[in-house]
Tab-separated table of C-alpha atoms and ligand atoms in Angstrom:
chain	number	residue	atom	x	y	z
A	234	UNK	CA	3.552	-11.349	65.500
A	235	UNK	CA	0.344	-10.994	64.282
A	236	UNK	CA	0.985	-9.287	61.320
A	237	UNK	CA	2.842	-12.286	60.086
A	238	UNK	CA	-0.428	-14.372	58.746
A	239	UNK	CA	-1.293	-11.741	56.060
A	240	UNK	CA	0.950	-9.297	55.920
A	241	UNK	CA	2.567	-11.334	52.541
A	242	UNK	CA	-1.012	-12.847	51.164
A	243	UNK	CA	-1.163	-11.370	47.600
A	244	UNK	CA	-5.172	-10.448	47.979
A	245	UNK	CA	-4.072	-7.471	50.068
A	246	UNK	CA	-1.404	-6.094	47.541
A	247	UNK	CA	-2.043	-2.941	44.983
A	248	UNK	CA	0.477	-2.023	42.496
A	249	UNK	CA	2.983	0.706	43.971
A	250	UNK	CA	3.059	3.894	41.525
A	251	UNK	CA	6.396	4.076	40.758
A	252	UNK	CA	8.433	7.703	41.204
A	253	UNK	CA	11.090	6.658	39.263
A	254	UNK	CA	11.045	5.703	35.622
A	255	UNK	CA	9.168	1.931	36.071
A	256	UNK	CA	11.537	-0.848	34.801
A	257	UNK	CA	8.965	-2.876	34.050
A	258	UNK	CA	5.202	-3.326	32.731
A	259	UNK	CA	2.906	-4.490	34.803
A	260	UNK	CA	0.116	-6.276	33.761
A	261	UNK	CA	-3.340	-5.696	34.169
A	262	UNK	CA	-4.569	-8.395	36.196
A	263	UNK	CA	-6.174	-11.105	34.436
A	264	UNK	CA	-9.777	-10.369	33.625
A	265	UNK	CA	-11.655	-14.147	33.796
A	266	UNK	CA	-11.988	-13.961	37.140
A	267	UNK	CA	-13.314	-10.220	37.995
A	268	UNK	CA	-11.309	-10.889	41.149
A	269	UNK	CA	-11.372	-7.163	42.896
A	270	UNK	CA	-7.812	-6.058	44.584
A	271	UNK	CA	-8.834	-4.681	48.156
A	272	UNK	CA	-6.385	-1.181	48.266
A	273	UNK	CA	-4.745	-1.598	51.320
A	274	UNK	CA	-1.136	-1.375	52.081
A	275	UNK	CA	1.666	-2.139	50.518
A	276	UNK	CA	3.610	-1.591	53.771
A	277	UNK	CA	2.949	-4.390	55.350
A	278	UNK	CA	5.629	-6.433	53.912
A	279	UNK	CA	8.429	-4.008	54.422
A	280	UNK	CA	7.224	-3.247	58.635
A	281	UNK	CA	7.671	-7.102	58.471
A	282	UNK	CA	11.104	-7.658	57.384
A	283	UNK	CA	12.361	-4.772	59.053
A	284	UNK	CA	10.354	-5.797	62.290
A	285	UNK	CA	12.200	-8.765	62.142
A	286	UNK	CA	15.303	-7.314	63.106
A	287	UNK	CA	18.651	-6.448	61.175
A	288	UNK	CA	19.463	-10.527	60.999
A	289	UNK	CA	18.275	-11.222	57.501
A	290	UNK	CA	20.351	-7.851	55.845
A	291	UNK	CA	22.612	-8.118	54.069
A	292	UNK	CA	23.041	-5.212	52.752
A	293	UNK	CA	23.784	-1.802	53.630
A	294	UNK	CA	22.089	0.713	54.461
A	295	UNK	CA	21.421	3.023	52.112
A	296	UNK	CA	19.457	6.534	52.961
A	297	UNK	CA	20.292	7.637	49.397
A	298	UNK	CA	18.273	7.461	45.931
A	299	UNK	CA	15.466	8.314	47.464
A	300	UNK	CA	14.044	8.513	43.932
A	301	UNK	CA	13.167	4.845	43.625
A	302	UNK	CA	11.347	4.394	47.412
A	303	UNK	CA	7.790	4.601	47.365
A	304	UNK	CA	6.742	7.086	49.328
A	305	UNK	CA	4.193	5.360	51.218
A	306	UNK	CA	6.387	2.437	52.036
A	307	UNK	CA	9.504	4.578	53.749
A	308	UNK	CA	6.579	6.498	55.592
A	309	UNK	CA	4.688	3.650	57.541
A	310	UNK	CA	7.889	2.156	57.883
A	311	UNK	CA	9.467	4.387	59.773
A	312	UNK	CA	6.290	5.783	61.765
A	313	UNK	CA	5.419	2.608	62.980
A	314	UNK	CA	8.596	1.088	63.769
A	315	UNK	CA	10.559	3.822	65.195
A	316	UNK	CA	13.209	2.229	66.956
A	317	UNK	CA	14.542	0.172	63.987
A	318	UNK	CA	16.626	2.146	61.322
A	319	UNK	CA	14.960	3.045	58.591
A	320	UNK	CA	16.011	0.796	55.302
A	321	UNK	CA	15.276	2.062	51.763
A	322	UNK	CA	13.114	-0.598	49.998
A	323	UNK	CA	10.777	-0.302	47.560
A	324	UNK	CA	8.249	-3.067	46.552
A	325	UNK	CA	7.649	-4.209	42.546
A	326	UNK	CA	4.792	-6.180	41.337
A	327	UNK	CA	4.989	-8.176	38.480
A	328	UNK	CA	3.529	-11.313	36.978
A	329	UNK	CA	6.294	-13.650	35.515
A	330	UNK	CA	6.721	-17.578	34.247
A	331	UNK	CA	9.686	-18.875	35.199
A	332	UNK	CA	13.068	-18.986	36.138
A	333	UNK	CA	14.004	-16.370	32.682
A	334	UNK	CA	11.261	-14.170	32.621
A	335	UNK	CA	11.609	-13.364	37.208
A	336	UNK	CA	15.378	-13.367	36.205
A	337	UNK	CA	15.146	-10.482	33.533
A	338	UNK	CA	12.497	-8.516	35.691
A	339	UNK	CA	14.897	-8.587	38.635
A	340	UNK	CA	17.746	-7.614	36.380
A	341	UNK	CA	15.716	-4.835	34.950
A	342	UNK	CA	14.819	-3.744	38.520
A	343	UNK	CA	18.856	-2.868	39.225
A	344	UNK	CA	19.628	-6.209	40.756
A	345	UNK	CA	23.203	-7.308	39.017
A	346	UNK	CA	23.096	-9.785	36.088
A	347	UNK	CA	24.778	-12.562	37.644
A	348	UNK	CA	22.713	-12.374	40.907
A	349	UNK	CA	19.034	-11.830	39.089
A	350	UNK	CA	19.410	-15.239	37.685
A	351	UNK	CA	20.631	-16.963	40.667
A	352	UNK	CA	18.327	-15.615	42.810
A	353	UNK	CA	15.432	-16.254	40.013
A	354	UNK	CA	16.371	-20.226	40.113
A	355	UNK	CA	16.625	-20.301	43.907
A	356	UNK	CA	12.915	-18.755	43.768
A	357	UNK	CA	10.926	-20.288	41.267
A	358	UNK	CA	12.414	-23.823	43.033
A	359	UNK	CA	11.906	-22.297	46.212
A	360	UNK	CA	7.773	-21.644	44.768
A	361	UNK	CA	7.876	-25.547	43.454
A	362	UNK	CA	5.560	-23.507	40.075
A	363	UNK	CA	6.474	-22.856	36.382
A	364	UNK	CA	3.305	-21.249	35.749
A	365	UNK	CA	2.650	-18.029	35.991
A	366	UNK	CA	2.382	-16.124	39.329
A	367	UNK	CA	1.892	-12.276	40.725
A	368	UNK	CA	5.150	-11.813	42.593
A	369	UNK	CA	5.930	-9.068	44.851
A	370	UNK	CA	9.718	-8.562	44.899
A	371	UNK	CA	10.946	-6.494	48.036
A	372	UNK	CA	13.958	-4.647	46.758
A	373	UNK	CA	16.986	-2.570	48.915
A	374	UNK	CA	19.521	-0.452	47.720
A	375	UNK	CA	22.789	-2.218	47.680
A	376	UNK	CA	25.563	0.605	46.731
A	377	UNK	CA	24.364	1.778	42.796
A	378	UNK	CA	22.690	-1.448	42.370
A	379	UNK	CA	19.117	-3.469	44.204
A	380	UNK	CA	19.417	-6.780	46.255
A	381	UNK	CA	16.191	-8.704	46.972
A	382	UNK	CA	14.753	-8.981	50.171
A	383	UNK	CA	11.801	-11.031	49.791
A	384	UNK	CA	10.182	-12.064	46.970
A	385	UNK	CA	6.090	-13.182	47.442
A	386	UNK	CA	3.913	-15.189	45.512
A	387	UNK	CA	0.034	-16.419	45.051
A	388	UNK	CA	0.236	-20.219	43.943
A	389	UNK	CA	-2.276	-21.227	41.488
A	390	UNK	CA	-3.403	-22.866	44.107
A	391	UNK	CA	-4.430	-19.928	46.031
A	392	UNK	CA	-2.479	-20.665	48.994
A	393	UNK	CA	0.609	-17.642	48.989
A	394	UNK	CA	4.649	-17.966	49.888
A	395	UNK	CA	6.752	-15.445	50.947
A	396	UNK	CA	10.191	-16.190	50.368
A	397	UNK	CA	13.025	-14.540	53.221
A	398	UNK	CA	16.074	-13.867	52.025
A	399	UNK	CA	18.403	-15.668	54.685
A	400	UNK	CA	22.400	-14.237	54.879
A	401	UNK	CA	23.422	-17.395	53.704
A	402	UNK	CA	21.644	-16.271	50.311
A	403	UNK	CA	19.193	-19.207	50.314
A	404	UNK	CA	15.459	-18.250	51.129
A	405	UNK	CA	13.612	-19.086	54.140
A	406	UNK	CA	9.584	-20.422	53.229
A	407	UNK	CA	6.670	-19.459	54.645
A	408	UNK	CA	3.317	-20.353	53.131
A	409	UNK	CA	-0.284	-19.313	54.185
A	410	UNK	CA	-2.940	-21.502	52.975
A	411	UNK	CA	-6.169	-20.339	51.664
A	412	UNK	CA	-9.444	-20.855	53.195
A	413	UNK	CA	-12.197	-21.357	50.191
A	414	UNK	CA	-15.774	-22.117	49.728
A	415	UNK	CA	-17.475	-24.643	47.821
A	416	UNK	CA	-20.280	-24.079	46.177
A	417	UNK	CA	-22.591	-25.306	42.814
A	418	UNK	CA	-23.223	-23.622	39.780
A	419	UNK	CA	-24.890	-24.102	37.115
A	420	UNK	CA	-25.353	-22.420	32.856
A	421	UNK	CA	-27.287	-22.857	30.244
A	422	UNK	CA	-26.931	-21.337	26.691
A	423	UNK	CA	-27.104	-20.926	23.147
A	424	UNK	CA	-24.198	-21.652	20.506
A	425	UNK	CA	-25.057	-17.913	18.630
A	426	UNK	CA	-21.561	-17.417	17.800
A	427	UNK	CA	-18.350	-19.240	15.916
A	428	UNK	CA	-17.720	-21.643	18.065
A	429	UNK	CA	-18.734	-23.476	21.164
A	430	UNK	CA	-16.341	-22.026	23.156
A	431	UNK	CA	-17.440	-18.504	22.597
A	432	UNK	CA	-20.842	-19.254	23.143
A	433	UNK	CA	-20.437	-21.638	26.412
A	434	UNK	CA	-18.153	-18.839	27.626
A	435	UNK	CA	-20.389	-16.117	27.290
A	436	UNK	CA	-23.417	-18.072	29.039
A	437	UNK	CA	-20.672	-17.821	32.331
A	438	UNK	CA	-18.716	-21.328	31.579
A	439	UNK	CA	-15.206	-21.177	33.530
A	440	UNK	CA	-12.826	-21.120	30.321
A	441	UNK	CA	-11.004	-24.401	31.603
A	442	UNK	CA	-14.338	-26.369	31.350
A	443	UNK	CA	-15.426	-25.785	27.477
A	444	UNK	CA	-12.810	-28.419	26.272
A	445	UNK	CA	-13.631	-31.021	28.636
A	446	UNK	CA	-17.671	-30.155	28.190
A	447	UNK	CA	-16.681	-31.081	24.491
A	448	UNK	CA	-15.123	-33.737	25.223
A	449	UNK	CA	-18.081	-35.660	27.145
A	450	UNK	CA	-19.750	-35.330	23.806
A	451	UNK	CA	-16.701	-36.386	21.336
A	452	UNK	CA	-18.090	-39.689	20.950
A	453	UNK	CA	-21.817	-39.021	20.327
A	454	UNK	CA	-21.331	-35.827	18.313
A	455	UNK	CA	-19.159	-34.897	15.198
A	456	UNK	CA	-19.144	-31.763	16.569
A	457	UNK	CA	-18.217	-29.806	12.592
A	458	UNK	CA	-21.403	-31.485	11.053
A	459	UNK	CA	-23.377	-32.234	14.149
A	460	UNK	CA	-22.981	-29.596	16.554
A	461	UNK	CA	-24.641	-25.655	15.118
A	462	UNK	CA	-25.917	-22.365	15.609
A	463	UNK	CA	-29.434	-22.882	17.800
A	464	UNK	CA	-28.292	-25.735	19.953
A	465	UNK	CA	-28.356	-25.487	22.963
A	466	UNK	CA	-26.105	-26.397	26.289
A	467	UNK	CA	-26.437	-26.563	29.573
A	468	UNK	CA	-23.353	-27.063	32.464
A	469	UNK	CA	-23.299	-27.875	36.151
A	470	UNK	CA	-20.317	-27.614	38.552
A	471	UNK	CA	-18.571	-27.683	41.344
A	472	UNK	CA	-15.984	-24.667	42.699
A	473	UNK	CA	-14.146	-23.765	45.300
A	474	UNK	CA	-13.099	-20.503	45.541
A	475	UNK	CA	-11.031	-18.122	47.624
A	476	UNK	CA	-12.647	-14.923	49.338
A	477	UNK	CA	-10.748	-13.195	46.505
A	478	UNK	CA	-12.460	-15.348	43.688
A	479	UNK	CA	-9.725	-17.325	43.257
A	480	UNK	CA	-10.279	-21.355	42.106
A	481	UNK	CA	-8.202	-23.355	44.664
A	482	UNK	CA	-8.457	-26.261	43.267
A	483	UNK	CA	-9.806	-26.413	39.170
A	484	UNK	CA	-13.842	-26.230	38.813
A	485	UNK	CA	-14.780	-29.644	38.184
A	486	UNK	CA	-18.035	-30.632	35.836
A	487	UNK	CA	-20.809	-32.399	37.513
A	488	UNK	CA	-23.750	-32.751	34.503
A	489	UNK	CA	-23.557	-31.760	30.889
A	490	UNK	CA	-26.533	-31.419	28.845
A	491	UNK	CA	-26.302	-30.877	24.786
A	492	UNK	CA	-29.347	-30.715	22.465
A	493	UNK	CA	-28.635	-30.718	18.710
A	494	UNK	CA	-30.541	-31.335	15.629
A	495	UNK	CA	-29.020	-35.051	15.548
A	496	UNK	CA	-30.642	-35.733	19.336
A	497	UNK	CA	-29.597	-34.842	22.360
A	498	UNK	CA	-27.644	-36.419	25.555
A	499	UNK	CA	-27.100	-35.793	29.333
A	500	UNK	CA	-23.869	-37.057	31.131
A	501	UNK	CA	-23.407	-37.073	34.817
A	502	UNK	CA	-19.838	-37.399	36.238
A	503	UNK	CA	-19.148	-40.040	38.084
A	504	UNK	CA	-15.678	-41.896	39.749
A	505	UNK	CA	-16.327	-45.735	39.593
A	506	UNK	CA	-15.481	-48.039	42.452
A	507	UNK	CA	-11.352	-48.282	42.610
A	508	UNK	CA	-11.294	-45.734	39.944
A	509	UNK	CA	-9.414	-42.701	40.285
A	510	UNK	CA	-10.545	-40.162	37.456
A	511	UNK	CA	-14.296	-39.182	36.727
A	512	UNK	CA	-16.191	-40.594	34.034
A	513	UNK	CA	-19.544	-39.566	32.083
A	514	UNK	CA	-22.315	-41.870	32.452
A	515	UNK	CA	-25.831	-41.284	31.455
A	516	UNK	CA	-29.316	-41.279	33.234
A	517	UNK	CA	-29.324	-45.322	33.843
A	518	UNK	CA	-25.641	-45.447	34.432
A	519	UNK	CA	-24.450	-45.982	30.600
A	520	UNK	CA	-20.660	-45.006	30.002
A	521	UNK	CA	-20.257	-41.859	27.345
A	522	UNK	CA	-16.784	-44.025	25.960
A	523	UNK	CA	-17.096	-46.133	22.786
A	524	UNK	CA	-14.414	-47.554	20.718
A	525	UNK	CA	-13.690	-44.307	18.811
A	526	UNK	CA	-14.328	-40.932	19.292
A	527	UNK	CA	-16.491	-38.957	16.801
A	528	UNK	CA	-14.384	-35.876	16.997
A	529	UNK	CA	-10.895	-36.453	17.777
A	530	UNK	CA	-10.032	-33.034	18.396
A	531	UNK	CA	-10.986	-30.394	20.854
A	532	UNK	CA	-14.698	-29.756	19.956
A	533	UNK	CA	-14.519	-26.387	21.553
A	534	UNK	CA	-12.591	-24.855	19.336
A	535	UNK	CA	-14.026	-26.260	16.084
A	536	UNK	CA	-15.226	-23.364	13.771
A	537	UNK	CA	-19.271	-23.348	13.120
A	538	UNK	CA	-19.916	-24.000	9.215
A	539	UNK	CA	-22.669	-21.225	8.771
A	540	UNK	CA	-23.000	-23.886	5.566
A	541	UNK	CA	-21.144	-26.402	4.897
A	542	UNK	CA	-17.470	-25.813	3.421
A	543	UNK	CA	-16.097	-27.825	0.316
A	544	UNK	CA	-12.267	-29.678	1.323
A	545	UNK	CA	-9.636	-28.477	-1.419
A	546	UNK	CA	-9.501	-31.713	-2.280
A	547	UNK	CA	-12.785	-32.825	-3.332
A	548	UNK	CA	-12.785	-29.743	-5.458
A	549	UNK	CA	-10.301	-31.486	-7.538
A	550	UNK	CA	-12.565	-34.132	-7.644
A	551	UNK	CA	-10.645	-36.457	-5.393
A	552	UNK	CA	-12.690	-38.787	-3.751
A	553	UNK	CA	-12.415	-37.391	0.315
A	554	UNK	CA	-11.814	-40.539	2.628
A	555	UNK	CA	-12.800	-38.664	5.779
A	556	UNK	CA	-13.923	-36.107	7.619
A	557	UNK	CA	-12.546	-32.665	7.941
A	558	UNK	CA	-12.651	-30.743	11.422
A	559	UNK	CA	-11.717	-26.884	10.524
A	560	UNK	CA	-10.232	-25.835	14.245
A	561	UNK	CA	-7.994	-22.782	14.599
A	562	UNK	CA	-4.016	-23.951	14.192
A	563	UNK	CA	-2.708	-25.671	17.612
A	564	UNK	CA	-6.110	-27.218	18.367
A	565	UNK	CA	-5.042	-30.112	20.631
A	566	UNK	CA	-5.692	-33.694	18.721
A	567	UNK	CA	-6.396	-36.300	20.181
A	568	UNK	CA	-6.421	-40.071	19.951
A	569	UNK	CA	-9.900	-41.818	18.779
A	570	UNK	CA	-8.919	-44.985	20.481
A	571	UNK	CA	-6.725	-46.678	22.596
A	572	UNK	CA	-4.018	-47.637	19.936
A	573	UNK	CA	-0.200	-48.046	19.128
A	574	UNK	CA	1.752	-44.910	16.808
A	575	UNK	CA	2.493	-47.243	13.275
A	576	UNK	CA	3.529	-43.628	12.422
A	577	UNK	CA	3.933	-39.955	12.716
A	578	UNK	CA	5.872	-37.828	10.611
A	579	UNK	CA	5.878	-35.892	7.552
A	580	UNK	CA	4.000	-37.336	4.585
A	581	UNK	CA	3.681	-35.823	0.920
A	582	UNK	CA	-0.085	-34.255	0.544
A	583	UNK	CA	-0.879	-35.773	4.050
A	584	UNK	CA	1.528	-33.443	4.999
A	585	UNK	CA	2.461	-33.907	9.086
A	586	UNK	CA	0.709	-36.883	9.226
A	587	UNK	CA	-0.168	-39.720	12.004
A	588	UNK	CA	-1.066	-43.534	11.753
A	589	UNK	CA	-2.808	-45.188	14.838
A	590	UNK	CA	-3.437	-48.862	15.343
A	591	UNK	CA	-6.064	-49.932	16.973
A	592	UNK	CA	-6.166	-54.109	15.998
A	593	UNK	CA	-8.024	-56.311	14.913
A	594	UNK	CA	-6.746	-53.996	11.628
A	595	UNK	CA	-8.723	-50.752	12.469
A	596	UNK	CA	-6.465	-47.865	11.673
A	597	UNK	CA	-7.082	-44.377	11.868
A	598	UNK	CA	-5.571	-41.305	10.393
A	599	UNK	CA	-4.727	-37.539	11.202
A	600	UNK	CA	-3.321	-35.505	8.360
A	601	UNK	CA	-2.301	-31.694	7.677
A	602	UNK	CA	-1.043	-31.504	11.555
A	603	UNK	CA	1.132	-28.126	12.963
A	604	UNK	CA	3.227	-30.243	15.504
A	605	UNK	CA	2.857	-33.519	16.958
A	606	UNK	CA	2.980	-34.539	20.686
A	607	UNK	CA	6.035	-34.656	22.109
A	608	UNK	CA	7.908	-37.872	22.363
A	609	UNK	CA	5.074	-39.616	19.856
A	610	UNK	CA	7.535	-42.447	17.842
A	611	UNK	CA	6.071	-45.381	15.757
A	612	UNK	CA	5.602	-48.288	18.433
A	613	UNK	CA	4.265	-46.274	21.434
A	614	UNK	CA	0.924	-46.997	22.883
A	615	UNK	CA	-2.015	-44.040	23.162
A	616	UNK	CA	-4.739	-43.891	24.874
A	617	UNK	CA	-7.697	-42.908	23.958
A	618	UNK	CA	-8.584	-39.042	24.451
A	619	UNK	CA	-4.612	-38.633	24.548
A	620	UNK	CA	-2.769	-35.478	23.078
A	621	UNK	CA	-1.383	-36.928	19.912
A	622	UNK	CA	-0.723	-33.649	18.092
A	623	UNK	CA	-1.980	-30.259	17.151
A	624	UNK	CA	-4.353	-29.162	14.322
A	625	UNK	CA	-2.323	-27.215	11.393
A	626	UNK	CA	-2.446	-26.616	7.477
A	627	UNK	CA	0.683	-28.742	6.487
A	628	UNK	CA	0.750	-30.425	3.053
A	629	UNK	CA	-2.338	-30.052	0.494
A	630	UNK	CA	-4.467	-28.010	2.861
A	631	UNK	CA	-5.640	-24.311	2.300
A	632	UNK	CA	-6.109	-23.664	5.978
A	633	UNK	CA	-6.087	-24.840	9.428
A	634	UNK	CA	-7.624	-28.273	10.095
A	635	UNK	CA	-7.750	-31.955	11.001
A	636	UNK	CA	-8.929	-34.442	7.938
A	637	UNK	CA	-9.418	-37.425	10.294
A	638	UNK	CA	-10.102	-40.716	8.753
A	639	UNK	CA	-10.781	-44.448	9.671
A	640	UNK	CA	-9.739	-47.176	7.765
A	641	UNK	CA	-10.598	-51.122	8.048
A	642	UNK	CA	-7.974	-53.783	6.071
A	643	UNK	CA	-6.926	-50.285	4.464
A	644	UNK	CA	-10.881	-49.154	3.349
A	645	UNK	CA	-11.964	-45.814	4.289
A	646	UNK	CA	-15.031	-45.702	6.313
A	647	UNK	CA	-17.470	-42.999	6.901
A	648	UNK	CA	-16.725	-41.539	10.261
A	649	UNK	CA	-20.450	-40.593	9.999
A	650	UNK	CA	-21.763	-43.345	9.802
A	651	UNK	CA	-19.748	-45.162	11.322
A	652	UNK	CA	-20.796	-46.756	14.408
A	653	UNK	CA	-19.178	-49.007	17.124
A	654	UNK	CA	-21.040	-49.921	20.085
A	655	UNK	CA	-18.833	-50.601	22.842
A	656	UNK	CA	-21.183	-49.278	25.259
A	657	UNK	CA	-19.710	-49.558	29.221
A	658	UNK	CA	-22.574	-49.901	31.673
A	659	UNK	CA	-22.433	-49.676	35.912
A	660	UNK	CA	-23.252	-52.571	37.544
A	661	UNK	CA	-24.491	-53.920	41.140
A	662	UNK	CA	-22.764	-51.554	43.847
A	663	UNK	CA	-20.965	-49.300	41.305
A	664	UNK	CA	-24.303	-48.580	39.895
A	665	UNK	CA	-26.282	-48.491	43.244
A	666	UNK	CA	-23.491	-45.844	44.111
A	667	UNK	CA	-24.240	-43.703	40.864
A	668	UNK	CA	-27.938	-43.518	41.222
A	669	UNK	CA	-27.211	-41.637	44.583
A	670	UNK	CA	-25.014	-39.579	43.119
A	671	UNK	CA	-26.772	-39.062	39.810
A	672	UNK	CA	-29.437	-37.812	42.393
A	673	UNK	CA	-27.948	-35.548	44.166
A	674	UNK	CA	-26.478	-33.979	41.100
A	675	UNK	CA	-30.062	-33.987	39.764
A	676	UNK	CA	-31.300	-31.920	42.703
A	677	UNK	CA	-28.139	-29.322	42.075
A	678	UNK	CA	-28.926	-29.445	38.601
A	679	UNK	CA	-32.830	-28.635	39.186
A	680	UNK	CA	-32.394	-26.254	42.309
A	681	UNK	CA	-30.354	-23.347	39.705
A	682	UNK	CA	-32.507	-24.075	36.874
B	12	ZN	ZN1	-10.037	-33.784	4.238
């Protein structure tokens, strides 16, 4: 049966007006991606199951309540397949994270309490996703009350599921996988607004790259003093997309260029010889990574000065031991340097506070946090560019942000200033492997320029 391949892929759904009262909002789909719905039908899924035969009902029959059919669906059902009997379904499109949210939004639909919840466990396992997916629930009258047929799904993977309802009451799987295309792209811009995010996202950078743009940079740049309005950016990388403008697998960076008053530096990514994650090395194959970052916190979501802001503290003429990053609360924190926790917890002034040690009697410290990192005791080991915690305004802080220090035998250092030159460079046939690489990024880099 032909029909089979796409008649559950999510790109071909539209949202089904409702003739009854809806039972639930729908949400607009989300806007990043532009992706355009195709209208075609929502009968597809319906001729399916009922094309399949009576086997997987388990319900009856119900011509009744005609009020919550869609029109359209009980039409092309029953015109083009004639000689089964025509069911009363109706087809809901929602978005929902998982197993609560798909078990309310079947229970508001009319399916009974005790099976919504059930049924929304057996799914989202079913779907192997807690994120959030469009889900087209295929609903039948069952006496007063709805029982699901099938329930489909996009992945965020792009590939799409349809789940069967089987009369056993488990689901039987079927997946289609999407076909994508790869391709380059490339941005350059201005910061002209708050932050870097805004800016890099308005000159076309996918959302999910501005933190880890940022982060190529965290240990050249102190990205509140060094980073400001009239530098510029520029981003190269690599998609792959569905027809539908869907990323299959996340966009993945390729060359970073950022050009401040302070200097400027170009990374290209690279995966080293029995390495398995990408790294940043520059034109002659010198590693971005030193022994501590230079802003320990996600860069693209530090606020721009537009001159430079006076800590609470030093006001009351405190001497200031470090370096404050103003980022909006929940800014992810991370750690400067691989390190052990000597501790996390709440601290007087410091208020939610965290102590890393690095040896050799380098310490560094994060004050004023929201929340810390889950599972983060005294004793554990961090890496560096970890999660440790999450920017806040606990303790003596008027608003949201990181005061991030680093300490030597207990003496406060400038973070400014302070330099350590742990520089990693590629060597023999991990370098010979770069330059080709660094080359053929080059090319990309040049070709969209
Ligand atoms: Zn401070």
């Amino acid at each position: 049966m032909e029909r089979e391949t796409t008649s559950f892929d999510p790109r071909t759904w539209v949202d089904p007006k409702p003739v009854s009262a809806p039972v639930e909002d729908v949400p607009e789909e989300p806007a990043p991606q532009g992706r355009p719905l195709k209208p075609l039908m929502i009968a597809a899924p319906v001729a399916l199951v009922l094309a399949a035969g009576g086997a997987y009902f388990l319900w009856p029959d119900s011509a009744g309540d005609a009020g919550s059919v869609s029109a359209p669906v009980s039409t092309a059902t029953a015109s083009s397949r004639a000689e089964t009997p025509v069911d009363a379904t109706s087809v809901r499109i929602i978005e929902v994270r998982g197993v609560d949210e798909l078990g309310f939004s079947l229970e508001a639909m009319g399916v009974p309490t005790g099976d919504a919840f059930a049924l929304a466990q057996e799914a989202i396992a079913a779907l192997g996703t807690e994120d959030q997916v469009r889900i087209a629930v295929e609903l039948a009258d069952a006496g007063k009350d709805k029982a699901v047929r099938t329930i489909s799904a996009e992945l965020p993977n792009g590939s799409s599921v349809k789940l069967t309802r089987q009369r056993d009451g488990t689901f039987k799987r079927d997946t289609i996988v999407a076909t994508a295309t790869t391709r380059v792209r490339s941005i350059s811009g201005t910061i002209n607004q708050n932050t870097f995010y805004a800016s890099a996202v308005e000159a076309g950078l996918p959302d999910s790259l501005t933190t880890p743009f940022a982060k190529a940079f965290s240990f050249d740049f102190d990205f509140q003093r060094e980073v400001a309005l009239g530098d510029r950016f520029q981003a190269t990388w690599e998609e792959s997309v569905t027809d539908s403008g869907r990323n299959v697998v996340p966009p993945r960076l390729l060359y970073v260029r950022l050009e401040t008053d302070s200097g400027s530096k170009a990374y290209y990514a690279f995966t080293p010889p029995d390495e398995t994650e990408q790294r940043w090395f520059d034109e002659r194959g010198q590693g971005n990574e030193r022994g501590l970052m230079r802003t320990p916190v996600d860069g693209a979501r530090i606020t721009s000065k537009y001159g430079y802001r006076t800590h609470p503290i030093s006001q009351r003429q405190k001497k200031h031991n470090g370096v404050d990053f103003a980022a909006p609360t929940g800014t992810p924190i991370y750690a400067s340097g691989d390190s052990t926790v000597a501790f996390a917890g709440p601290r007087g002034s410091a208020g939610n506070f965290i102590r890393l040690d690095h040896g050799e009697g380098m310490q560094t410290w994060y004050m004023h946090l929201n929340a810390f990192a889950d599972g983060l005791v005294p004793g554990k080991a961090v890496r560096q560019g970890e999660i440790i915690g999450y920017v806040g305004t606990t303790g003596g802080s008027t608003g949201p942000h990181l005061h991030y220090e680093i300490r030597i035998e207990g003496e406060p250092l400038d973070p400014l200033t302070f330099r350590t030159s742990e520089v990693e460079a590629l060597a023999g046939e991990a370098l010979t492997m770069f330059t080709t690489q660094r080359d053929t990024t080059k090319a990309a880099v040049e070709k969209k320029r």
